[in-house]
Amino acid sequence: MARRGARMHVELVEDDGTPDTRLPAVARGTTADGHDGDADLSDRSRRPSPRARRRVLAAATTVVVVLGTVGVVGQVREAARDRARLAVVATLPHALAPLDGPPEVLWTAETDEVLGATARTPDGLLVGTRNDDDGSATAQATDPATGEVVWEQELLPGSDAPPDAGTDTLPRGGSCLAHGTDGEGLVCFASDARTVMGEAEQRYVAPTVTRLLVLDPHDGAVVTDLSDAVAGTGTFSTFFVLDDLVVVGSLVDGDAQVVAVRPDGAVAWRATVPAAAPPSSRPSQPRADVMPLGPDVLVATPSELRILDATGATLRSFPVGPGEVLSGTSGASALTSPDSEALIFTRIGTATVATGARTRLVRADRVGGLAGRWVPTNVDDGSADGLLLTVDGDGLHGWDSDGTLRWTAAGVPASLSSVHVLGERIHLVVRTDLVTYDARTGAELWRHGGLVDVQAPLTEPPLTDGRRLLVRTAGDEGRATDLVALDAADGSVAWRAPFPEGVELLQAKFGALVGVTPAEDGSDWGVTVLG
């Protein structure tokens, strides 16, 4: 067998077959004196070969593709974040469904049940409670697009007992909330507790009947009756959903009683917190506020704030002093402030400011103090990572949820009517101006001066669908009032239309835009639903 010779590495150079006409003929063959020469080919050697040019073009194309891909990926991620943010807004009770143009009237009714809606079903129905004069309470689901009552479910039967002579009786009635970790269920609580108001006193009467029902949100049928677990509930009853638990709080024999019920009706835990009022120059009404605090439970009495975990165990107890009141909650933070009568108000410019005001922040992991009075948010999409806002004579302060100061926007007066946090921006009304700040730095991003119509008979804060802000303002073309939609990102006008005729003010209820008109005789308010 013949041996093969040694292998040689050969580079194959591609050629496009086009002669290099830029070189003289002599350079492409021999030198002028007849010698085989490459001496005059130095210019040719400095030029890129077709193969090299193709490599450069390929590399440049790759860079362009990579940069384009990065840009596309960035746009896709930004779009995904925006969709997630708007999905959060869509679940909030005081937000609107997307409104791309001026609203039109969908239906009107001489009833205000829609205004009292406390839940929205997966089918988009608004669920409220009708409380009648005989003390009965009925859950009612309404289609916001048509006004049709889709289903009703009695929560509490009426009573034939006549009211006390010379008194007015206010029944407690009932309410409903979305239930379950996925929000696909509906739970309703009702009792016949009542407030009796006479000429000389006001009495709170404990219930004789308490009902806690899990309903099918599609047709209102009773799925589970949990009433036995909350028997003995007292006055000032409140309830809420914590994951799959239903937590009911009330005042029983002077103490705050809290019971957590599982979906099958079993009691998960009970807790009792003494609710004695602290010594005070002003008598305090008994109180037992029970509410969610992030993953925990807050029990607020006139003398104490107590934080319970999801098993009912005490995480922190904090005394409340005379003249100190619970302002509200934000995420896992409870905020207290001095009673208004204990504050000193000073007029700064055109605003009245509570100078020297302090807000106390109470969490399961710490207690701290914030300068200024707490400013609650109306619609918050979560984009500001738990930002807390306070205001005083020095301006608007932004704090992390643990009480660390982020920034101060100087010169902001304290006359704030409503605050929305959307897309890392803070939108608020300062007297007649609509002002937007960067939630990360406090820098002012844009302002519409004199936009808000303070001469309206009933004023309301701006409404939002997460993308735009709806504001009542002075009208164009001879109209008294207009409704203007502003882009929340830059303040540009998206559309402008006459304010709905016959409507006194607008509210947002679980996506629905509801116009309200008070009745002349002071009875139920009429509603106009727009979309």
mmCIF file of C-alpha atoms in Angstrom, residues 165-352:
data_model
loop_
_atom_site.group_PDB
_atom_site.id
_atom_site.type_symbol
_atom_site.label_atom_id
_atom_site.label_comp_id
_atom_site.label_asym_id
_atom_site.label_seq_id
_atom_site.Cartn_x
_atom_site.Cartn_y
_atom_site.Cartn_z
ATOM 1 C CA ALA A 165 -90.477 55.146 70.469
ATOM 2 C CA GLY A 166 -88.756 58.502 70.096
ATOM 3 C CA THR A 167 -85.544 57.029 68.631
ATOM 4 C CA ASP A 168 -83.929 56.476 65.250
ATOM 5 C CA THR A 169 -82.508 53.034 64.592
ATOM 6 C CA LEU A 170 -79.675 52.391 62.153
ATOM 7 C CA PRO A 171 -79.252 48.711 61.225
ATOM 8 C CA ARG A 172 -75.742 47.406 60.647
ATOM 9 C CA GLY A 173 -76.814 45.319 57.634
ATOM 10 C CA GLY A 174 -74.166 43.386 55.721
ATOM 11 C CA SER A 175 -71.455 43.449 53.087
ATOM 12 C CA CYS A 176 -69.599 41.075 50.743
ATOM 13 C CA LEU A 177 -65.951 40.582 49.757
ATOM 14 C CA ALA A 178 -64.024 38.499 47.238
ATOM 15 C CA HIS A 179 -62.829 35.316 48.929
ATOM 16 C CA GLY A 180 -60.093 32.724 48.381
ATOM 17 C CA THR A 181 -56.468 33.014 47.368
ATOM 18 C CA ASP A 182 -57.502 33.365 43.711
ATOM 19 C CA GLY A 183 -60.396 35.748 44.422
ATOM 20 C CA GLU A 184 -62.844 33.396 42.695
ATOM 21 C CA GLY A 185 -65.238 33.128 45.644
ATOM 22 C CA LEU A 186 -67.524 35.514 47.511
ATOM 23 C CA VAL A 187 -68.103 35.775 51.264
ATOM 24 C CA CYS A 188 -70.807 37.894 52.928
ATOM 25 C CA PHE A 189 -71.263 38.929 56.558
ATOM 26 C CA ALA A 190 -74.445 40.347 58.095
ATOM 27 C CA SER A 191 -75.917 40.928 61.556
ATOM 28 C CA ASP A 192 -78.882 42.642 63.137
ATOM 29 C CA ALA A 193 -76.682 44.783 65.395
ATOM 30 C CA ARG A 194 -77.963 48.336 65.404
ATOM 31 C CA THR A 195 -77.361 51.837 66.635
ATOM 32 C CA VAL A 196 -80.199 53.505 68.531
ATOM 33 C CA MET A 197 -80.075 57.290 68.671
ATOM 34 C CA GLY A 198 -82.274 59.092 71.142
ATOM 35 C CA GLU A 199 -82.445 62.698 72.262
ATOM 36 C CA ALA A 200 -80.045 62.195 75.150
ATOM 37 C CA GLU A 201 -77.922 59.198 74.234
ATOM 38 C CA GLN A 202 -76.647 56.892 71.556
ATOM 39 C CA ARG A 203 -76.712 53.152 72.216
ATOM 40 C CA TYR A 204 -75.074 50.272 70.381
ATOM 41 C CA VAL A 205 -77.125 47.101 70.501
ATOM 42 C CA ALA A 206 -75.389 43.734 70.113
ATOM 43 C CA PRO A 207 -76.753 41.390 67.428
ATOM 44 C CA THR A 208 -79.081 38.485 68.043
ATOM 45 C CA VAL A 209 -78.466 37.037 64.565
ATOM 46 C CA THR A 210 -75.101 36.869 62.789
ATOM 47 C CA ARG A 211 -74.580 35.255 59.393
ATOM 48 C CA LEU A 212 -71.381 34.458 57.497
ATOM 49 C CA LEU A 213 -71.993 32.871 54.091
ATOM 50 C CA VAL A 214 -69.783 31.743 51.224
ATOM 51 C CA LEU A 215 -71.665 32.365 47.959
ATOM 52 C CA ASP A 216 -71.195 31.204 44.390
ATOM 53 C CA PRO A 217 -70.274 34.485 42.642
ATOM 54 C CA HIS A 218 -71.955 33.379 39.392
ATOM 55 C CA ASP A 219 -75.486 32.891 40.732
ATOM 56 C CA GLY A 220 -75.410 33.841 44.425
ATOM 57 C CA ALA A 221 -76.190 30.335 45.699
ATOM 58 C CA VAL A 222 -74.988 29.536 49.235
ATOM 59 C CA VAL A 223 -71.921 27.284 49.041
ATOM 60 C CA THR A 224 -71.092 27.098 52.770
ATOM 61 C CA ASP A 225 -72.764 28.557 55.857
ATOM 62 C CA LEU A 226 -70.064 29.616 58.340
ATOM 63 C CA SER A 227 -72.470 31.323 60.737
ATOM 64 C CA ASP A 228 -71.932 28.936 63.668
ATOM 65 C CA ALA A 229 -68.257 29.908 63.829
ATOM 66 C CA VAL A 230 -69.096 33.600 64.439
ATOM 67 C CA ALA A 231 -72.023 33.166 66.854
ATOM 68 C CA GLY A 232 -71.744 35.641 69.715
ATOM 69 C CA THR A 233 -70.274 38.417 67.580
ATOM 70 C CA GLY A 234 -70.749 41.813 69.221
ATOM 71 C CA THR A 235 -71.096 45.424 68.136
ATOM 72 C CA PHE A 236 -68.780 47.395 65.819
ATOM 73 C CA SER A 237 -68.337 44.266 63.740
ATOM 74 C CA THR A 238 -65.863 44.277 60.863
ATOM 75 C CA PHE A 239 -64.644 41.491 58.635
ATOM 76 C CA PHE A 240 -62.050 40.900 55.941
ATOM 77 C CA VAL A 241 -60.343 38.113 54.012
ATOM 78 C CA LEU A 242 -56.773 37.027 54.837
ATOM 79 C CA ASP A 243 -55.675 34.455 52.244
ATOM 80 C CA ASP A 244 -58.348 31.742 52.600
ATOM 81 C CA LEU A 245 -59.383 32.802 56.127
ATOM 82 C CA VAL A 246 -62.337 35.040 56.950
ATOM 83 C CA VAL A 247 -61.476 37.240 59.954
ATOM 84 C CA VAL A 248 -64.311 38.812 61.965
ATOM 85 C CA GLY A 249 -63.751 41.344 64.732
ATOM 86 C CA SER A 250 -66.190 43.003 67.132
ATOM 87 C CA LEU A 251 -66.590 44.436 70.603
ATOM 88 C CA VAL A 252 -67.838 41.878 73.142
ATOM 89 C CA ASP A 253 -68.220 42.795 76.838
ATOM 90 C CA GLY A 254 -65.816 45.703 76.426
ATOM 91 C CA ASP A 255 -63.057 43.676 74.738
ATOM 92 C CA ALA A 256 -62.077 43.268 71.104
ATOM 93 C CA GLN A 257 -62.820 39.718 69.989
ATOM 94 C CA VAL A 258 -61.262 38.338 66.806
ATOM 95 C CA VAL A 259 -62.122 34.998 65.201
ATOM 96 C CA ALA A 260 -60.578 33.524 62.026
ATOM 97 C CA VAL A 261 -62.696 31.005 60.116
ATOM 98 C CA ARG A 262 -61.577 28.463 57.519
ATOM 99 C CA PRO A 263 -63.589 27.873 54.317
ATOM 100 C CA ASP A 264 -65.124 24.687 55.772
ATOM 101 C CA GLY A 265 -66.479 26.566 58.802
ATOM 102 C CA ALA A 266 -63.857 25.432 61.314
ATOM 103 C CA VAL A 267 -62.428 28.083 63.638
ATOM 104 C CA ALA A 268 -58.720 28.536 62.891
ATOM 105 C CA TRP A 269 -58.074 30.718 65.952
ATOM 106 C CA ARG A 270 -59.582 33.233 68.368
ATOM 107 C CA ALA A 271 -57.993 36.194 70.127
ATOM 108 C CA THR A 272 -59.173 38.725 72.702
ATOM 109 C CA VAL A 273 -57.672 42.182 73.182
ATOM 110 C CA PRO A 274 -58.750 44.436 76.096
ATOM 111 C CA ALA A 275 -60.375 47.583 74.713
ATOM 112 C CA ALA A 276 -60.538 49.820 77.783
ATOM 113 C CA ALA A 277 -60.247 53.489 76.896
ATOM 114 C CA PRO A 278 -57.249 55.427 78.314
ATOM 115 C CA PRO A 279 -57.779 58.338 80.698
ATOM 116 C CA SER A 280 -58.785 61.383 78.690
ATOM 117 C CA SER A 281 -60.386 64.753 79.156
ATOM 118 C CA ARG A 282 -62.802 63.808 76.386
ATOM 119 C CA PRO A 283 -64.881 60.635 76.734
ATOM 120 C CA SER A 284 -64.095 58.104 74.045
ATOM 121 C CA GLN A 285 -66.613 55.844 72.379
ATOM 122 C CA PRO A 286 -65.781 52.131 72.619
ATOM 123 C CA ARG A 287 -63.956 50.961 69.546
ATOM 124 C CA ALA A 288 -62.524 47.764 68.139
ATOM 125 C CA ASP A 289 -61.081 48.168 64.654
ATOM 126 C CA VAL A 290 -59.811 44.915 63.165
ATOM 127 C CA MET A 291 -58.152 45.100 59.752
ATOM 128 C CA PRO A 292 -55.483 43.450 57.608
ATOM 129 C CA LEU A 293 -51.897 44.660 57.983
ATOM 130 C CA GLY A 294 -49.953 43.027 55.153
ATOM 131 C CA PRO A 295 -49.900 39.297 56.018
ATOM 132 C CA ASP A 296 -50.915 40.034 59.618
ATOM 133 C CA VAL A 297 -53.927 41.354 61.560
ATOM 134 C CA LEU A 298 -54.152 44.732 63.280
ATOM 135 C CA VAL A 299 -56.427 45.176 66.296
ATOM 136 C CA ALA A 300 -56.865 48.849 67.190
ATOM 137 C CA THR A 301 -58.535 49.947 70.418
ATOM 138 C CA PRO A 302 -58.568 53.411 72.045
ATOM 139 C CA SER A 303 -55.590 52.380 74.191
ATOM 140 C CA GLU A 304 -53.574 49.885 72.123
ATOM 141 C CA LEU A 305 -52.461 48.724 68.700
ATOM 142 C CA ARG A 306 -51.810 45.002 68.622
ATOM 143 C CA ILE A 307 -50.407 43.082 65.653
ATOM 144 C CA LEU A 308 -51.329 39.399 65.368
ATOM 145 C CA ASP A 309 -49.815 36.953 62.911
ATOM 146 C CA ALA A 310 -51.827 34.616 60.673
ATOM 147 C CA THR A 311 -52.175 32.149 63.593
ATOM 148 C CA GLY A 312 -53.487 34.729 66.079
ATOM 149 C CA ALA A 313 -50.222 35.032 68.035
ATOM 150 C CA THR A 314 -49.190 38.530 69.170
ATOM 151 C CA LEU A 315 -46.216 39.942 67.266
ATOM 152 C CA ARG A 316 -46.181 43.450 68.744
ATOM 153 C CA SER A 317 -48.257 45.537 71.133
ATOM 154 C CA PHE A 318 -48.022 49.316 71.107
ATOM 155 C CA PRO A 319 -49.809 51.691 73.528
ATOM 156 C CA VAL A 320 -51.865 54.542 72.083
ATOM 157 C CA GLY A 321 -51.734 57.754 74.071
ATOM 158 C CA PRO A 322 -54.528 60.240 74.782
ATOM 159 C CA GLY A 323 -55.277 62.325 71.702
ATOM 160 C CA GLU A 324 -53.559 59.841 69.377
ATOM 161 C CA VAL A 325 -55.680 58.194 66.684
ATOM 162 C CA LEU A 326 -55.192 55.528 64.056
ATOM 163 C CA SER A 327 -54.865 57.304 60.700
ATOM 164 C CA GLY A 328 -54.974 54.128 58.614
ATOM 165 C CA THR A 329 -52.835 51.367 57.187
ATOM 166 C CA SER A 330 -50.574 51.031 54.175
ATOM 167 C CA GLY A 331 -49.299 47.561 53.351
ATOM 168 C CA ALA A 332 -47.658 46.211 56.496
ATOM 169 C CA SER A 333 -47.570 49.631 58.216
ATOM 170 C CA ALA A 334 -50.079 51.160 60.608
ATOM 171 C CA LEU A 335 -49.945 54.937 60.946
ATOM 172 C CA THR A 336 -51.159 57.028 63.856
ATOM 173 C CA SER A 337 -51.253 60.782 64.297
ATOM 174 C CA PRO A 338 -52.369 63.323 66.898
ATOM 175 C CA ASP A 339 -56.035 64.154 66.928
ATOM 176 C CA SER A 340 -56.784 67.274 64.875
ATOM 177 C CA GLU A 341 -57.576 69.185 68.056
ATOM 178 C CA ALA A 342 -54.035 68.504 69.310
ATOM 179 C CA LEU A 343 -52.375 69.936 66.187
ATOM 180 C CA ILE A 344 -51.260 73.500 65.584
ATOM 181 C CA PHE A 345 -52.236 74.791 62.159
ATOM 182 C CA THR A 346 -50.361 77.631 60.504
ATOM 183 C CA ARG A 347 -51.268 79.426 57.275
ATOM 184 C CA ILE A 348 -48.393 79.229 54.785
ATOM 185 C CA GLY A 349 -49.082 81.017 51.512
ATOM 186 C CA THR A 350 -52.515 79.835 50.426
ATOM 187 C CA ALA A 351 -52.511 76.634 52.490
ATOM 188 C CA THR A 352 -53.162 75.741 56.102
#
